Amino acid sequence: MRVLLVEDDPHTAAFIVKGLREDGHAVDHAGDGKQGLFLATTEGYDAIVLDRMLPGLDGMTVLQTLRGAGNRTPLLLLTALGEVDHRVEGLRAGADDYLVKPFAYSELSARVDSIVRRASGGDEREPTRLRVADLELDLLSREARRAGKRIELQPREFRLLEYLMRQAERVVTRTMLLEAVWDYHFDPQTNVIDVHVSRLRQKIDHGFARPLLHTVRGAGYRLGE
């Protein structure tokens, strides 16, 4: 997913950004309400995590402005105010869920996943497992297996494999990978893609008679039979 985090506390922001990126999501961070509102209205996001108490524009104003403009991006409101009245106010203003600080990252992650699923119409529209031939990826447990054998993946490798499996049998270019997996909108002119693809190929193809990850010379990569 592509997530916008609007949070002015640098320690909280770093904690959330790190967790979301380790989960394989692309994250943009805004440190105040004005920047957050600008990004939310000019970029496309799958979810927004919005702090209620922000400099510039407070979170409630950002939320009300977005909903008033017809922006229905799933939104999780963060706050240090735990009273029922504050929670009700946020939900009535259009927040999809509400999380009181301090919180465990695992709960934030679960709530973000939940509001996105609800917005898409439920779990049945978003598969929790991806399969290509005998290669399977479980998006909930974050496990990969081939022919029943578990494959240990680093977070970036998991994200790379997930993207390739979602594009199965299609040629995926370097530009597509840079934007979807690394959240780069430019080519850093490094071999980062080649290194990660090589490591991933070693993990999913080594020891199996039939390779699944193919290099398409001059074009990119393709995952399939």
PDB file of C-alpha atoms in Angstrom:
ATOM      1  CA  MET A   1       0.000   0.000   0.000  1.00  0.00           C
ATOM      2  CA  ARG A   2       0.935   3.656  -0.309  1.00  0.00           C
ATOM      3  CA  VAL A   3       0.405   5.383   3.045  1.00  0.00           C
ATOM      4  CA  LEU A   4       0.504   9.042   4.064  1.00  0.00           C
ATOM      5  CA  LEU A   5       1.588   9.707   7.659  1.00  0.00           C
ATOM      6  CA  VAL A   6       0.843  13.170   9.072  1.00  0.00           C
ATOM      7  CA  GLU A   7       2.635  13.393  12.422  1.00  0.00           C
ATOM      8  CA  ASP A   8       4.673  16.250  13.905  1.00  0.00           C
ATOM      9  CA  ASP A   9       6.514  14.329  16.635  1.00  0.00           C
ATOM     10  CA  PRO A  10       9.769  13.123  15.022  1.00  0.00           C
ATOM     11  CA  HIS A  11      10.201  10.095  17.282  1.00  0.00           C
ATOM     12  CA  THR A  12       6.646   8.856  16.757  1.00  0.00           C
ATOM     13  CA  ALA A  13       6.905   9.505  13.024  1.00  0.00           C
ATOM     14  CA  ALA A  14      10.206   7.612  12.719  1.00  0.00           C
ATOM     15  CA  PHE A  15       8.728   4.685  14.664  1.00  0.00           C
ATOM     16  CA  ILE A  16       5.655   4.466  12.414  1.00  0.00           C
ATOM     17  CA  VAL A  17       7.525   5.025   9.149  1.00  0.00           C
ATOM     18  CA  LYS A  18      10.037   2.308  10.018  1.00  0.00           C
ATOM     19  CA  GLY A  19       7.289  -0.175  10.822  1.00  0.00           C
ATOM     20  CA  LEU A  20       5.232   0.545   7.723  1.00  0.00           C
ATOM     21  CA  ARG A  21       8.246   0.275   5.438  1.00  0.00           C
ATOM     22  CA  GLU A  22       9.334  -2.980   7.054  1.00  0.00           C
ATOM     23  CA  ASP A  23       5.824  -4.242   6.321  1.00  0.00           C
ATOM     24  CA  GLY A  24       6.467  -3.451   2.666  1.00  0.00           C
ATOM     25  CA  HIS A  25       4.458  -0.249   2.309  1.00  0.00           C
ATOM     26  CA  ALA A  26       5.513   2.966   0.576  1.00  0.00           C
ATOM     27  CA  VAL A  27       5.263   5.876   3.023  1.00  0.00           C
ATOM     28  CA  ASP A  28       5.170   9.656   2.633  1.00  0.00           C
ATOM     29  CA  HIS A  29       5.569  11.703   5.819  1.00  0.00           C
ATOM     30  CA  ALA A  30       4.256  15.214   6.463  1.00  0.00           C
ATOM     31  CA  GLY A  31       5.306  17.035   9.626  1.00  0.00           C
ATOM     32  CA  ASP A  32       2.397  19.483   9.841  1.00  0.00           C
ATOM     33  CA  GLY A  33      -1.237  19.825   8.869  1.00  0.00           C
ATOM     34  CA  LYS A  34      -0.750  22.090   5.867  1.00  0.00           C
ATOM     35  CA  GLN A  35       1.775  19.790   4.218  1.00  0.00           C
ATOM     36  CA  GLY A  36      -0.380  16.790   5.065  1.00  0.00           C
ATOM     37  CA  LEU A  37      -3.464  18.335   3.495  1.00  0.00           C
ATOM     38  CA  PHE A  38      -1.500  19.289   0.384  1.00  0.00           C
ATOM     39  CA  LEU A  39      -0.155  15.741  -0.089  1.00  0.00           C
ATOM     40  CA  ALA A  40      -3.525  14.141   0.660  1.00  0.00           C
ATOM     41  CA  THR A  41      -5.235  16.246  -1.995  1.00  0.00           C
ATOM     42  CA  THR A  42      -2.555  16.059  -4.691  1.00  0.00           C
ATOM     43  CA  GLU A  43      -1.305  12.459  -4.381  1.00  0.00           C
ATOM     44  CA  GLY A  44      -3.098   9.138  -4.368  1.00  0.00           C
ATOM     45  CA  TYR A  45      -2.925   7.053  -1.170  1.00  0.00           C
ATOM     46  CA  ASP A  46      -4.417   3.789  -0.017  1.00  0.00           C
ATOM     47  CA  ALA A  47      -4.543   4.992   3.592  1.00  0.00           C
ATOM     48  CA  ILE A  48      -3.830   8.064   5.727  1.00  0.00           C
ATOM     49  CA  VAL A  49      -2.560   7.991   9.322  1.00  0.00           C
ATOM     50  CA  LEU A  50      -3.323  11.422  10.780  1.00  0.00           C
ATOM     51  CA  ASP A  51      -2.339  12.874  14.157  1.00  0.00           C
ATOM     52  CA  ARG A  52      -5.076  14.985  15.724  1.00  0.00           C
ATOM     53  CA  MET A  53      -2.819  17.626  17.310  1.00  0.00           C
ATOM     54  CA  LEU A  54      -0.684  19.222  14.598  1.00  0.00           C
ATOM     55  CA  PRO A  55       0.955  22.596  13.954  1.00  0.00           C
ATOM     56  CA  GLY A  56      -0.323  24.703  11.063  1.00  0.00           C
ATOM     57  CA  LEU A  57      -3.667  22.970  10.663  1.00  0.00           C
ATOM     58  CA  ASP A  58      -4.877  20.615  13.377  1.00  0.00           C
ATOM     59  CA  GLY A  59      -5.826  17.077  12.440  1.00  0.00           C
ATOM     60  CA  MET A  60      -9.553  17.627  12.816  1.00  0.00           C
ATOM     61  CA  THR A  61      -9.425  20.530  10.346  1.00  0.00           C
ATOM     62  CA  VAL A  62      -7.441  18.397   7.888  1.00  0.00           C
ATOM     63  CA  LEU A  63      -9.939  15.557   8.266  1.00  0.00           C
ATOM     64  CA  GLN A  64     -12.990  17.774   7.852  1.00  0.00           C
ATOM     65  CA  THR A  65     -11.468  19.519   4.818  1.00  0.00           C
ATOM     66  CA  LEU A  66     -10.702  16.204   3.128  1.00  0.00           C
ATOM     67  CA  ARG A  67     -14.151  14.753   3.736  1.00  0.00           C
ATOM     68  CA  GLY A  68     -15.813  18.017   2.740  1.00  0.00           C
ATOM     69  CA  ALA A  69     -13.973  17.861  -0.581  1.00  0.00           C
ATOM     70  CA  GLY A  70     -15.158  14.301  -1.188  1.00  0.00           C
ATOM     71  CA  ASN A  71     -11.842  12.599  -0.376  1.00  0.00           C
ATOM     72  CA  ARG A  72     -12.746   9.160   1.016  1.00  0.00           C
ATOM     73  CA  THR A  73      -9.260   7.730   1.520  1.00  0.00           C
ATOM     74  CA  PRO A  74      -9.361   5.358   4.530  1.00  0.00           C
ATOM     75  CA  LEU A  75      -8.083   7.359   7.512  1.00  0.00           C
ATOM     76  CA  LEU A  76      -6.820   6.373  10.956  1.00  0.00           C
ATOM     77  CA  LEU A  77      -6.801   9.218  13.477  1.00  0.00           C
ATOM     78  CA  LEU A  78      -4.093   9.260  16.179  1.00  0.00           C
ATOM     79  CA  THR A  79      -4.471  11.200  19.384  1.00  0.00           C
ATOM     80  CA  ALA A  80      -3.300  11.553  22.961  1.00  0.00           C
ATOM     81  CA  LEU A  81      -6.894  12.426  23.891  1.00  0.00           C
ATOM     82  CA  GLY A  82      -8.573   9.236  24.995  1.00  0.00           C
ATOM     83  CA  GLU A  83     -11.915  10.506  26.242  1.00  0.00           C
ATOM     84  CA  VAL A  84     -15.030   9.073  24.629  1.00  0.00           C
ATOM     85  CA  ASP A  85     -16.202  12.506  23.446  1.00  0.00           C
ATOM     86  CA  HIS A  86     -12.968  13.041  21.508  1.00  0.00           C
ATOM     87  CA  ARG A  87     -13.192   9.625  19.884  1.00  0.00           C
ATOM     88  CA  VAL A  88     -16.807  10.199  18.898  1.00  0.00           C
ATOM     89  CA  GLU A  89     -15.956  13.629  17.496  1.00  0.00           C
ATOM     90  CA  GLY A  90     -13.224  12.166  15.306  1.00  0.00           C
ATOM     91  CA  LEU A  91     -15.391   9.339  14.018  1.00  0.00           C
ATOM     92  CA  ARG A  92     -18.297  11.663  13.275  1.00  0.00           C
ATOM     93  CA  ALA A  93     -15.946  13.971  11.362  1.00  0.00           C
ATOM     94  CA  GLY A  94     -15.178  11.091   9.003  1.00  0.00           C
ATOM     95  CA  ALA A  95     -12.288   9.123  10.498  1.00  0.00           C
ATOM     96  CA  ASP A  96     -12.527   5.395   9.764  1.00  0.00           C
ATOM     97  CA  ASP A  97     -10.852   4.437  13.032  1.00  0.00           C
ATOM     98  CA  TYR A  98      -9.235   5.992  16.080  1.00  0.00           C
ATOM     99  CA  LEU A  99      -6.074   5.006  17.980  1.00  0.00           C
ATOM    100  CA  VAL A 100      -5.029   6.499  21.316  1.00  0.00           C
ATOM    101  CA  LYS A 101      -1.364   7.127  22.094  1.00  0.00           C
ATOM    102  CA  PRO A 102       0.734   5.377  23.261  1.00  0.00           C
ATOM    103  CA  PHE A 103       0.094   2.313  21.111  1.00  0.00           C
ATOM    104  CA  ALA A 104       1.860  -0.799  19.887  1.00  0.00           C
ATOM    105  CA  TYR A 105       2.892  -0.711  16.229  1.00  0.00           C
ATOM    106  CA  SER A 106       1.227  -4.094  15.669  1.00  0.00           C
ATOM    107  CA  GLU A 107      -2.145  -2.564  16.579  1.00  0.00           C
ATOM    108  CA  LEU A 108      -1.624   0.398  14.244  1.00  0.00           C
ATOM    109  CA  SER A 109      -0.680  -1.970  11.423  1.00  0.00           C
ATOM    110  CA  ALA A 110      -3.758  -4.131  12.020  1.00  0.00           C
ATOM    111  CA  ARG A 111      -6.053  -1.106  12.114  1.00  0.00           C
ATOM    112  CA  VAL A 112      -4.621   0.318   8.873  1.00  0.00           C
ATOM    113  CA  ASP A 113      -5.117  -3.039   7.155  1.00  0.00           C
ATOM    114  CA  SER A 114      -8.666  -3.197   8.516  1.00  0.00           C
ATOM    115  CA  ILE A 115      -9.804   0.228   7.280  1.00  0.00           C
ATOM    116  CA  VAL A 116      -8.348  -0.448   3.835  1.00  0.00           C
ATOM    117  CA  ARG A 117     -10.129  -3.805   3.622  1.00  0.00           C
ATOM    118  CA  ARG A 118     -13.419  -2.251   4.702  1.00  0.00           C
ATOM    119  CA  ALA A 119     -13.058   0.497   2.102  1.00  0.00           C
ATOM    120  CA  SER A 120     -12.447  -2.069  -0.639  1.00  0.00           C
ATOM    121  CA  GLY A 121     -15.570  -3.992   0.287  1.00  0.00           C
ATOM    122  CA  GLY A 122     -14.144  -6.725   2.487  1.00  0.00           C
ATOM    123  CA  ASP A 123     -11.517  -9.419   2.513  1.00  0.00           C
ATOM    124  CA  GLU A 124     -13.021 -11.305  -0.395  1.00  0.00           C
ATOM    125  CA  ARG A 125     -11.878  -8.624  -2.851  1.00  0.00           C
ATOM    126  CA  GLU A 126      -8.272  -8.659  -1.704  1.00  0.00           C
ATOM    127  CA  PRO A 127      -6.558 -12.063  -1.761  1.00  0.00           C
ATOM    128  CA  THR A 128      -4.487 -12.974   1.267  1.00  0.00           C
ATOM    129  CA  ARG A 129      -2.441 -15.530  -0.668  1.00  0.00           C
ATOM    130  CA  LEU A 130      -0.674 -15.200  -4.003  1.00  0.00           C
ATOM    131  CA  ARG A 131       0.322 -18.256  -6.031  1.00  0.00           C
ATOM    132  CA  VAL A 132       2.460 -18.747  -9.129  1.00  0.00           C
ATOM    133  CA  ALA A 133       3.018 -22.400 -10.064  1.00  0.00           C
ATOM    134  CA  ASP A 134       4.191 -24.059  -6.806  1.00  0.00           C
ATOM    135  CA  LEU A 135       5.328 -20.757  -5.276  1.00  0.00           C
ATOM    136  CA  GLU A 136       2.975 -19.323  -2.644  1.00  0.00           C
ATOM    137  CA  LEU A 137       3.046 -16.063  -0.683  1.00  0.00           C
ATOM    138  CA  ASP A 138       0.892 -15.583   2.421  1.00  0.00           C
ATOM    139  CA  LEU A 139       0.267 -11.857   2.876  1.00  0.00           C
ATOM    140  CA  LEU A 140      -1.051 -12.215   6.417  1.00  0.00           C
ATOM    141  CA  SER A 141       1.637 -14.418   7.962  1.00  0.00           C
ATOM    142  CA  ARG A 142       4.211 -12.932   5.551  1.00  0.00           C
ATOM    143  CA  GLU A 143       5.537 -16.371   4.693  1.00  0.00           C
ATOM    144  CA  ALA A 144       6.771 -17.650   1.343  1.00  0.00           C
ATOM    145  CA  ARG A 145       6.831 -21.319   0.367  1.00  0.00           C
ATOM    146  CA  ARG A 146       7.750 -23.231  -2.743  1.00  0.00           C
ATOM    147  CA  ALA A 147       6.556 -26.812  -3.074  1.00  0.00           C
ATOM    148  CA  GLY A 148       5.746 -26.617   0.631  1.00  0.00           C
ATOM    149  CA  LYS A 149       9.281 -25.586   1.607  1.00  0.00           C
ATOM    150  CA  ARG A 150       9.473 -22.365   3.606  1.00  0.00           C
ATOM    151  CA  ILE A 151      11.611 -19.558   2.156  1.00  0.00           C
ATOM    152  CA  GLU A 152      13.088 -16.954   4.498  1.00  0.00           C
ATOM    153  CA  LEU A 153      12.761 -13.458   3.025  1.00  0.00           C
ATOM    154  CA  GLN A 154      13.976 -10.066   4.175  1.00  0.00           C
ATOM    155  CA  PRO A 155      11.290  -7.297   4.177  1.00  0.00           C
ATOM    156  CA  ARG A 156      12.491  -5.814   0.868  1.00  0.00           C
ATOM    157  CA  GLU A 157      12.678  -9.250  -0.734  1.00  0.00           C
ATOM    158  CA  PHE A 158       9.124  -9.971   0.420  1.00  0.00           C
ATOM    159  CA  ARG A 159       7.914  -6.705  -1.095  1.00  0.00           C
ATOM    160  CA  LEU A 160       9.765  -7.426  -4.344  1.00  0.00           C
ATOM    161  CA  LEU A 161       8.325 -10.925  -4.585  1.00  0.00           C
ATOM    162  CA  GLU A 162       4.810  -9.708  -3.788  1.00  0.00           C
ATOM    163  CA  TYR A 163       4.983  -7.146  -6.593  1.00  0.00           C
ATOM    164  CA  LEU A 164       6.364  -9.683  -9.090  1.00  0.00           C
ATOM    165  CA  MET A 165       3.658 -12.188  -8.156  1.00  0.00           C
ATOM    166  CA  ARG A 166       0.918  -9.591  -8.570  1.00  0.00           C
ATOM    167  CA  GLN A 167       2.346  -8.960 -12.056  1.00  0.00           C
ATOM    168  CA  ALA A 168       2.812 -12.664 -12.831  1.00  0.00           C
ATOM    169  CA  GLU A 169       3.630 -13.510 -16.465  1.00  0.00           C
ATOM    170  CA  ARG A 170       4.110  -9.830 -17.281  1.00  0.00           C
ATOM    171  CA  VAL A 171       7.428  -8.127 -17.978  1.00  0.00           C
ATOM    172  CA  VAL A 172       8.253  -5.738 -15.147  1.00  0.00           C
ATOM    173  CA  THR A 173      10.696  -2.922 -15.920  1.00  0.00           C
ATOM    174  CA  ARG A 174      13.338  -1.353 -13.670  1.00  0.00           C
ATOM    175  CA  THR A 175      11.262   1.819 -13.479  1.00  0.00           C
ATOM    176  CA  MET A 176       8.217  -0.118 -12.319  1.00  0.00           C
ATOM    177  CA  LEU A 177      10.261  -1.854  -9.621  1.00  0.00           C
ATOM    178  CA  LEU A 178      11.914   1.358  -8.439  1.00  0.00           C
ATOM    179  CA  GLU A 179       8.550   3.061  -8.007  1.00  0.00           C
ATOM    180  CA  ALA A 180       6.595   0.141  -6.550  1.00  0.00           C
ATOM    181  CA  VAL A 181       9.213  -1.520  -4.336  1.00  0.00           C
ATOM    182  CA  TRP A 182      11.674   1.260  -3.474  1.00  0.00           C
ATOM    183  CA  ASP A 183       9.315   4.240  -3.793  1.00  0.00           C
ATOM    184  CA  TYR A 184      11.878   5.968  -6.052  1.00  0.00           C
ATOM    185  CA  HIS A 185      10.564   8.195  -8.799  1.00  0.00           C
ATOM    186  CA  PHE A 186      14.001   8.442 -10.395  1.00  0.00           C
ATOM    187  CA  ASP A 187      16.732   5.979 -11.272  1.00  0.00           C
ATOM    188  CA  PRO A 188      19.512   6.202  -8.643  1.00  0.00           C
ATOM    189  CA  GLN A 189      21.880   4.562 -11.135  1.00  0.00           C
ATOM    190  CA  THR A 190      22.837   1.788  -8.745  1.00  0.00           C
ATOM    191  CA  ASN A 191      22.660  -1.992  -9.006  1.00  0.00           C
ATOM    192  CA  VAL A 192      20.206  -2.247  -6.110  1.00  0.00           C
ATOM    193  CA  ILE A 193      17.584  -3.981  -8.262  1.00  0.00           C
ATOM    194  CA  ASP A 194      20.035  -6.465  -9.731  1.00  0.00           C
ATOM    195  CA  VAL A 195      21.356  -7.369  -6.281  1.00  0.00           C
ATOM    196  CA  HIS A 196      17.896  -7.933  -4.788  1.00  0.00           C
ATOM    197  CA  VAL A 197      16.620  -9.859  -7.816  1.00  0.00           C
ATOM    198  CA  SER A 198      19.723 -12.057  -7.702  1.00  0.00           C
ATOM    199  CA  ARG A 199      19.182 -12.805  -3.998  1.00  0.00           C
ATOM    200  CA  LEU A 200      15.503 -13.479  -4.542  1.00  0.00           C
ATOM    201  CA  ARG A 201      16.202 -15.787  -7.486  1.00  0.00           C
ATOM    202  CA  GLN A 202      18.671 -17.753  -5.376  1.00  0.00           C
ATOM    203  CA  LYS A 203      16.031 -18.238  -2.697  1.00  0.00           C
ATOM    204  CA  ILE A 204      13.015 -19.168  -4.829  1.00  0.00           C
ATOM    205  CA  ASP A 205      14.695 -21.034  -7.704  1.00  0.00           C
ATOM    206  CA  HIS A 206      17.802 -22.703  -6.254  1.00  0.00           C
ATOM    207  CA  GLY A 207      17.308 -26.429  -5.912  1.00  0.00           C
ATOM    208  CA  PHE A 208      14.228 -26.544  -8.115  1.00  0.00           C
ATOM    209  CA  ALA A 209      14.220 -28.006 -11.629  1.00  0.00           C
ATOM    210  CA  ARG A 210      12.061 -25.256 -13.105  1.00  0.00           C
ATOM    211  CA  PRO A 211      13.083 -21.589 -12.653  1.00  0.00           C
ATOM    212  CA  LEU A 212      10.316 -19.050 -12.110  1.00  0.00           C
ATOM    213  CA  LEU A 213      12.154 -15.719 -12.044  1.00  0.00           C
ATOM    214  CA  HIS A 214      13.366 -14.791 -15.520  1.00  0.00           C
ATOM    215  CA  THR A 215      15.449 -11.923 -16.864  1.00  0.00           C
ATOM    216  CA  VAL A 216      14.048 -10.456 -20.065  1.00  0.00           C
ATOM    217  CA  ARG A 217      17.084  -8.972 -21.742  1.00  0.00           C
ATOM    218  CA  GLY A 218      16.763  -5.253 -22.409  1.00  0.00           C
ATOM    219  CA  ALA A 219      13.328  -5.087 -20.787  1.00  0.00           C
ATOM    220  CA  GLY A 220      13.260  -6.240 -17.173  1.00  0.00           C
ATOM    221  CA  TYR A 221      12.045  -9.307 -15.297  1.00  0.00           C
ATOM    222  CA  ARG A 222       9.159 -11.768 -15.436  1.00  0.00           C
ATOM    223  CA  LEU A 223       7.870 -14.161 -12.797  1.00  0.00           C
ATOM    224  CA  GLY A 224       6.142 -17.210 -14.219  1.00  0.00           C
ATOM    225  CA  GLU A 225       6.587 -20.621 -15.777  1.00  0.00           C
TER     226      GLU A 225
END
